Amino acid sequence: DDIIHNRLLNDERVIRRLTRKFHAYSTKARPTPYASSSSILGDLRDAFLSELAQYQVFLRKTTLQCQAEQRQVLAYQQERDRIANLHARNREDIATLKQELEKAQIGRKQKIEYDEVAAKINGLPTRGELEK
C-alpha cells in the first residue's frame, strides 16, 4: 500500500526528467580538457532549475491535494455522524409517537365503549317511567 501511495504521490516521469536534466548539467559542469561553451552550460543550468521549480510546484500541488482530501474525509465523517445521530433521534421520535398512538387508540376505544354503554343506558326507561 505504501509503495502504491508513494507512486501516486510522486509522478516518476517528472523525477526521471529532473534527474536527466541534472545529469546533463553535472556532466557538462565537470572540468574537461576541452572547455565546453558557457552558454550551453548556462542553458543546461537554466533547464535544470526550471525543471526543479516545476517539481517544487508539483509537490506543493500534491500537498494541497492531500490536505483537501483529508478535509473531505473529515467532512464525510462528520456528515456520517450527523446522519447517525439524526437517525437515532428519529427512531426515538418514532417510538414515542407509537406509544402516543397506542394511548390515543386505547382512549378512543374506551370512548367508543363509553358511548355504547351510555347509549344502552339512555335506551332504558327512566326511574319515573319504571315506578309508574
mmCIF file of the C-alpha atoms, coordinates in Angstrom:
data_MODEL
# 
_entry.id   MODEL 
# 
loop_
_atom_site.group_PDB 
_atom_site.id 
_atom_site.type_symbol 
_atom_site.label_atom_id 
_atom_site.label_alt_id 
_atom_site.label_comp_id 
_atom_site.label_asym_id 
_atom_site.label_entity_id 
_atom_site.label_seq_id 
_atom_site.pdbx_PDB_ins_code 
_atom_site.Cartn_x 
_atom_site.Cartn_y 
_atom_site.Cartn_z 
_atom_site.occupancy 
_atom_site.B_iso_or_equiv 
_atom_site.pdbx_formal_charge 
_atom_site.auth_seq_id 
_atom_site.auth_comp_id 
_atom_site.auth_asym_id 
_atom_site.auth_atom_id 
_atom_site.pdbx_PDB_model_num 
ATOM 1   C CA . ASP A 1 1   ? 0.000   0.000  0.000   1.00 0.00 ? 1   ASP A CA 1 
ATOM 2   C CA . ASP A 1 2   ? 2.814   2.408  0.846   1.00 0.00 ? 2   ASP A CA 1 
ATOM 3   C CA . ILE A 1 3   ? 4.518   1.765  -2.487  1.00 0.00 ? 3   ILE A CA 1 
ATOM 4   C CA . ILE A 1 4   ? 1.307   2.386  -4.402  1.00 0.00 ? 4   ILE A CA 1 
ATOM 5   C CA . HIS A 1 5   ? 0.606   5.502  -2.349  1.00 0.00 ? 5   HIS A CA 1 
ATOM 6   C CA . ASN A 1 6   ? 4.114   6.860  -2.976  1.00 0.00 ? 6   ASN A CA 1 
ATOM 7   C CA . ARG A 1 7   ? 3.862   6.157  -6.689  1.00 0.00 ? 7   ARG A CA 1 
ATOM 8   C CA . LEU A 1 8   ? 0.570   8.001  -6.838  1.00 0.00 ? 8   LEU A CA 1 
ATOM 9   C CA . LEU A 1 9   ? 2.054   10.946 -4.967  1.00 0.00 ? 9   LEU A CA 1 
ATOM 10  C CA . ASN A 1 10  ? 5.301   11.070 -6.943  1.00 0.00 ? 10  ASN A CA 1 
ATOM 11  C CA . ASP A 1 11  ? 5.000   11.110 -10.686 1.00 0.00 ? 11  ASP A CA 1 
ATOM 12  C CA . GLU A 1 12  ? 8.052   9.102  -11.740 1.00 0.00 ? 12  GLU A CA 1 
ATOM 13  C CA . ARG A 1 13  ? 8.215   10.777 -15.145 1.00 0.00 ? 13  ARG A CA 1 
ATOM 14  C CA . VAL A 1 14  ? 8.842   14.130 -13.500 1.00 0.00 ? 14  VAL A CA 1 
ATOM 15  C CA . ILE A 1 15  ? 11.579  12.673 -11.305 1.00 0.00 ? 15  ILE A CA 1 
ATOM 16  C CA . ARG A 1 16  ? 13.218  10.918 -14.261 1.00 0.00 ? 16  ARG A CA 1 
ATOM 17  C CA . ARG A 1 17  ? 13.125  14.098 -16.319 1.00 0.00 ? 17  ARG A CA 1 
ATOM 18  C CA . LEU A 1 18  ? 14.597  16.029 -13.385 1.00 0.00 ? 18  LEU A CA 1 
ATOM 19  C CA . THR A 1 19  ? 17.424  13.525 -12.939 1.00 0.00 ? 19  THR A CA 1 
ATOM 20  C CA . ARG A 1 20  ? 18.186  13.583 -16.688 1.00 0.00 ? 20  ARG A CA 1 
ATOM 21  C CA . LYS A 1 21  ? 18.454  17.367 -16.619 1.00 0.00 ? 21  LYS A CA 1 
ATOM 22  C CA . PHE A 1 22  ? 20.649  17.229 -13.528 1.00 0.00 ? 22  PHE A CA 1 
ATOM 23  C CA . HIS A 1 23  ? 22.849  14.546 -15.058 1.00 0.00 ? 23  HIS A CA 1 
ATOM 24  C CA . ALA A 1 24  ? 23.227  16.540 -18.269 1.00 0.00 ? 24  ALA A CA 1 
ATOM 25  C CA . TYR A 1 25  ? 24.081  19.664 -16.296 1.00 0.00 ? 25  TYR A CA 1 
ATOM 26  C CA . SER A 1 26  ? 26.505  17.906 -13.944 1.00 0.00 ? 26  SER A CA 1 
ATOM 27  C CA . THR A 1 27  ? 28.397  16.171 -16.765 1.00 0.00 ? 27  THR A CA 1 
ATOM 28  C CA . LYS A 1 28  ? 28.803  19.438 -18.647 1.00 0.00 ? 28  LYS A CA 1 
ATOM 29  C CA . ALA A 1 29  ? 29.762  21.294 -15.445 1.00 0.00 ? 29  ALA A CA 1 
ATOM 30  C CA . ARG A 1 30  ? 32.744  18.998 -14.750 1.00 0.00 ? 30  ARG A CA 1 
ATOM 31  C CA . PRO A 1 31  ? 36.025  20.421 -15.870 1.00 0.00 ? 31  PRO A CA 1 
ATOM 32  C CA . THR A 1 32  ? 37.171  18.690 -19.023 1.00 0.00 ? 32  THR A CA 1 
ATOM 33  C CA . PRO A 1 33  ? 40.357  19.029 -21.050 1.00 0.00 ? 33  PRO A CA 1 
ATOM 34  C CA . TYR A 1 34  ? 38.404  20.769 -23.752 1.00 0.00 ? 34  TYR A CA 1 
ATOM 35  C CA . ALA A 1 35  ? 36.239  23.598 -22.451 1.00 0.00 ? 35  ALA A CA 1 
ATOM 36  C CA . SER A 1 36  ? 32.537  23.498 -23.137 1.00 0.00 ? 36  SER A CA 1 
ATOM 37  C CA . SER A 1 37  ? 30.677  26.582 -24.088 1.00 0.00 ? 37  SER A CA 1 
ATOM 38  C CA . SER A 1 38  ? 29.465  28.636 -21.137 1.00 0.00 ? 38  SER A CA 1 
ATOM 39  C CA . SER A 1 39  ? 26.205  29.379 -22.942 1.00 0.00 ? 39  SER A CA 1 
ATOM 40  C CA . ILE A 1 40  ? 25.458  25.648 -23.238 1.00 0.00 ? 40  ILE A CA 1 
ATOM 41  C CA . LEU A 1 41  ? 26.285  25.221 -19.572 1.00 0.00 ? 41  LEU A CA 1 
ATOM 42  C CA . GLY A 1 42  ? 24.053  28.174 -18.676 1.00 0.00 ? 42  GLY A CA 1 
ATOM 43  C CA . ASP A 1 43  ? 21.233  26.765 -20.786 1.00 0.00 ? 43  ASP A CA 1 
ATOM 44  C CA . LEU A 1 44  ? 21.564  23.379 -19.091 1.00 0.00 ? 44  LEU A CA 1 
ATOM 45  C CA . ARG A 1 45  ? 21.615  25.034 -15.669 1.00 0.00 ? 45  ARG A CA 1 
ATOM 46  C CA . ASP A 1 46  ? 18.520  27.082 -16.532 1.00 0.00 ? 46  ASP A CA 1 
ATOM 47  C CA . ALA A 1 47  ? 16.741  23.986 -17.850 1.00 0.00 ? 47  ALA A CA 1 
ATOM 48  C CA . PHE A 1 48  ? 17.592  22.098 -14.663 1.00 0.00 ? 48  PHE A CA 1 
ATOM 49  C CA . LEU A 1 49  ? 16.449  24.967 -12.437 1.00 0.00 ? 49  LEU A CA 1 
ATOM 50  C CA . SER A 1 50  ? 13.251  25.239 -14.449 1.00 0.00 ? 50  SER A CA 1 
ATOM 51  C CA . GLU A 1 51  ? 12.569  21.521 -14.020 1.00 0.00 ? 51  GLU A CA 1 
ATOM 52  C CA . LEU A 1 52  ? 13.350  21.814 -10.320 1.00 0.00 ? 52  LEU A CA 1 
ATOM 53  C CA . ALA A 1 53  ? 10.898  24.707 -9.955  1.00 0.00 ? 53  ALA A CA 1 
ATOM 54  C CA . GLN A 1 54  ? 8.231   22.714 -11.801 1.00 0.00 ? 54  GLN A CA 1 
ATOM 55  C CA . TYR A 1 55  ? 8.828   19.786 -9.475  1.00 0.00 ? 55  TYR A CA 1 
ATOM 56  C CA . GLN A 1 56  ? 8.507   22.034 -6.431  1.00 0.00 ? 56  GLN A CA 1 
ATOM 57  C CA . VAL A 1 57  ? 5.190   23.332 -7.773  1.00 0.00 ? 57  VAL A CA 1 
ATOM 58  C CA . PHE A 1 58  ? 4.108   19.747 -8.344  1.00 0.00 ? 58  PHE A CA 1 
ATOM 59  C CA . LEU A 1 59  ? 4.994   18.851 -4.741  1.00 0.00 ? 59  LEU A CA 1 
ATOM 60  C CA . ARG A 1 60  ? 3.070   21.857 -3.395  1.00 0.00 ? 60  ARG A CA 1 
ATOM 61  C CA . LYS A 1 61  ? 0.094   20.903 -5.534  1.00 0.00 ? 61  LYS A CA 1 
ATOM 62  C CA . THR A 1 62  ? 0.244   17.325 -4.279  1.00 0.00 ? 62  THR A CA 1 
ATOM 63  C CA . THR A 1 63  ? 0.442   18.540 -0.684  1.00 0.00 ? 63  THR A CA 1 
ATOM 64  C CA . LEU A 1 64  ? -2.596  20.750 -1.213  1.00 0.00 ? 64  LEU A CA 1 
ATOM 65  C CA . GLN A 1 65  ? -4.471  17.839 -2.777  1.00 0.00 ? 65  GLN A CA 1 
ATOM 66  C CA . CYS A 1 66  ? -3.660  15.621 0.215   1.00 0.00 ? 66  CYS A CA 1 
ATOM 67  C CA . GLN A 1 67  ? -4.824  18.305 2.615   1.00 0.00 ? 67  GLN A CA 1 
ATOM 68  C CA . ALA A 1 68  ? -8.042  18.759 0.633   1.00 0.00 ? 68  ALA A CA 1 
ATOM 69  C CA . GLU A 1 69  ? -8.635  15.003 0.693   1.00 0.00 ? 69  GLU A CA 1 
ATOM 70  C CA . GLN A 1 70  ? -8.093  14.944 4.459   1.00 0.00 ? 70  GLN A CA 1 
ATOM 71  C CA . ARG A 1 71  ? -10.628 17.760 4.849   1.00 0.00 ? 71  ARG A CA 1 
ATOM 72  C CA . GLN A 1 72  ? -13.075 15.827 2.678   1.00 0.00 ? 72  GLN A CA 1 
ATOM 73  C CA . VAL A 1 73  ? -12.601 12.695 4.791   1.00 0.00 ? 73  VAL A CA 1 
ATOM 74  C CA . LEU A 1 74  ? -13.200 14.713 7.957   1.00 0.00 ? 74  LEU A CA 1 
ATOM 75  C CA . ALA A 1 75  ? -16.296 16.352 6.452   1.00 0.00 ? 75  ALA A CA 1 
ATOM 76  C CA . TYR A 1 76  ? -17.577 12.941 5.358   1.00 0.00 ? 76  TYR A CA 1 
ATOM 77  C CA . GLN A 1 77  ? -17.089 11.506 8.848   1.00 0.00 ? 77  GLN A CA 1 
ATOM 78  C CA . GLN A 1 78  ? -18.843 14.488 10.418  1.00 0.00 ? 78  GLN A CA 1 
ATOM 79  C CA . GLU A 1 79  ? -21.738 14.162 7.985   1.00 0.00 ? 79  GLU A CA 1 
ATOM 80  C CA . ARG A 1 80  ? -21.945 10.425 8.660   1.00 0.00 ? 80  ARG A CA 1 
ATOM 81  C CA . ASP A 1 81  ? -22.020 11.088 12.413  1.00 0.00 ? 81  ASP A CA 1 
ATOM 82  C CA . ARG A 1 82  ? -24.678 13.779 11.950  1.00 0.00 ? 82  ARG A CA 1 
ATOM 83  C CA . ILE A 1 83  ? -26.829 11.390 9.919   1.00 0.00 ? 83  ILE A CA 1 
ATOM 84  C CA . ALA A 1 84  ? -26.358 8.616  12.502  1.00 0.00 ? 84  ALA A CA 1 
ATOM 85  C CA . ASN A 1 85  ? -27.423 10.989 15.287  1.00 0.00 ? 85  ASN A CA 1 
ATOM 86  C CA . LEU A 1 86  ? -30.408 12.146 13.258  1.00 0.00 ? 86  LEU A CA 1 
ATOM 87  C CA . HIS A 1 87  ? -31.314 8.518  12.579  1.00 0.00 ? 87  HIS A CA 1 
ATOM 88  C CA . ALA A 1 88  ? -31.176 7.673  16.294  1.00 0.00 ? 88  ALA A CA 1 
ATOM 89  C CA . ARG A 1 89  ? -33.252 10.747 17.165  1.00 0.00 ? 89  ARG A CA 1 
ATOM 90  C CA . ASN A 1 90  ? -35.838 9.836  14.529  1.00 0.00 ? 90  ASN A CA 1 
ATOM 91  C CA . ARG A 1 91  ? -36.034 6.275  15.885  1.00 0.00 ? 91  ARG A CA 1 
ATOM 92  C CA . GLU A 1 92  ? -36.674 7.670  19.362  1.00 0.00 ? 92  GLU A CA 1 
ATOM 93  C CA . ASP A 1 93  ? -39.318 10.033 17.974  1.00 0.00 ? 93  ASP A CA 1 
ATOM 94  C CA . ILE A 1 94  ? -40.995 7.145  16.166  1.00 0.00 ? 94  ILE A CA 1 
ATOM 95  C CA . ALA A 1 95  ? -41.022 5.052  19.355  1.00 0.00 ? 95  ALA A CA 1 
ATOM 96  C CA . THR A 1 96  ? -42.529 7.968  21.306  1.00 0.00 ? 96  THR A CA 1 
ATOM 97  C CA . LEU A 1 97  ? -45.127 8.585  18.617  1.00 0.00 ? 97  LEU A CA 1 
ATOM 98  C CA . LYS A 1 98  ? -46.037 4.880  18.591  1.00 0.00 ? 98  LYS A CA 1 
ATOM 99  C CA . GLN A 1 99  ? -46.653 4.998  22.336  1.00 0.00 ? 99  GLN A CA 1 
ATOM 100 C CA . GLU A 1 100 ? -48.757 8.141  21.968  1.00 0.00 ? 100 GLU A CA 1 
ATOM 101 C CA . LEU A 1 101 ? -50.706 6.497  19.142  1.00 0.00 ? 101 LEU A CA 1 
ATOM 102 C CA . GLU A 1 102 ? -51.349 3.403  21.254  1.00 0.00 ? 102 GLU A CA 1 
ATOM 103 C CA . LYS A 1 103 ? -52.562 5.596  24.137  1.00 0.00 ? 103 LYS A CA 1 
ATOM 104 C CA . ALA A 1 104 ? -54.797 7.566  21.761  1.00 0.00 ? 104 ALA A CA 1 
ATOM 105 C CA . GLN A 1 105 ? -56.185 4.329  20.300  1.00 0.00 ? 105 GLN A CA 1 
ATOM 106 C CA . ILE A 1 106 ? -56.895 2.975  23.799  1.00 0.00 ? 106 ILE A CA 1 
ATOM 107 C CA . GLY A 1 107 ? -58.576 6.274  24.747  1.00 0.00 ? 107 GLY A CA 1 
ATOM 108 C CA . ARG A 1 108 ? -60.650 6.207  21.562  1.00 0.00 ? 108 ARG A CA 1 
ATOM 109 C CA . LYS A 1 109 ? -61.632 2.577  22.172  1.00 0.00 ? 109 LYS A CA 1 
ATOM 110 C CA . GLN A 1 110 ? -62.650 3.442  25.741  1.00 0.00 ? 110 GLN A CA 1 
ATOM 111 C CA . LYS A 1 111 ? -64.663 6.414  24.484  1.00 0.00 ? 111 LYS A CA 1 
ATOM 112 C CA . ILE A 1 112 ? -66.458 4.201  21.955  1.00 0.00 ? 112 ILE A CA 1 
ATOM 113 C CA . GLU A 1 113 ? -67.215 1.669  24.727  1.00 0.00 ? 113 GLU A CA 1 
ATOM 114 C CA . TYR A 1 114 ? -68.435 4.506  26.958  1.00 0.00 ? 114 TYR A CA 1 
ATOM 115 C CA . ASP A 1 115 ? -70.662 5.818  24.157  1.00 0.00 ? 115 ASP A CA 1 
ATOM 116 C CA . GLU A 1 116 ? -72.088 2.302  23.625  1.00 0.00 ? 116 GLU A CA 1 
ATOM 117 C CA . VAL A 1 117 ? -72.791 1.882  27.363  1.00 0.00 ? 117 VAL A CA 1 
ATOM 118 C CA . ALA A 1 118 ? -74.273 5.386  27.505  1.00 0.00 ? 118 ALA A CA 1 
ATOM 119 C CA . ALA A 1 119 ? -76.491 4.593  24.510  1.00 0.00 ? 119 ALA A CA 1 
ATOM 120 C CA . LYS A 1 120 ? -77.715 1.412  26.238  1.00 0.00 ? 120 LYS A CA 1 
ATOM 121 C CA . ILE A 1 121 ? -78.367 3.310  29.451  1.00 0.00 ? 121 ILE A CA 1 
ATOM 122 C CA . ASN A 1 122 ? -80.184 6.050  27.587  1.00 0.00 ? 122 ASN A CA 1 
ATOM 123 C CA . GLY A 1 123 ? -82.257 3.376  25.898  1.00 0.00 ? 123 GLY A CA 1 
ATOM 124 C CA . LEU A 1 124 ? -83.536 2.139  29.265  1.00 0.00 ? 124 LEU A CA 1 
ATOM 125 C CA . PRO A 1 125 ? -86.662 3.692  30.755  1.00 0.00 ? 125 PRO A CA 1 
ATOM 126 C CA . THR A 1 126 ? -86.143 6.273  33.462  1.00 0.00 ? 126 THR A CA 1 
ATOM 127 C CA . ARG A 1 127 ? -86.969 5.626  37.146  1.00 0.00 ? 127 ARG A CA 1 
ATOM 128 C CA . GLY A 1 128 ? -90.034 7.685  36.855  1.00 0.00 ? 128 GLY A CA 1 
ATOM 129 C CA . GLU A 1 129 ? -91.295 5.558  33.996  1.00 0.00 ? 129 GLU A CA 1 
ATOM 130 C CA . LEU A 1 130 ? -90.419 2.356  35.869  1.00 0.00 ? 130 LEU A CA 1 
ATOM 131 C CA . GLU A 1 131 ? -92.303 3.416  39.025  1.00 0.00 ? 131 GLU A CA 1 
ATOM 132 C CA . LYS A 1 132 ? -95.475 4.084  37.107  1.00 0.00 ? 132 LYS A CA 1 
# 
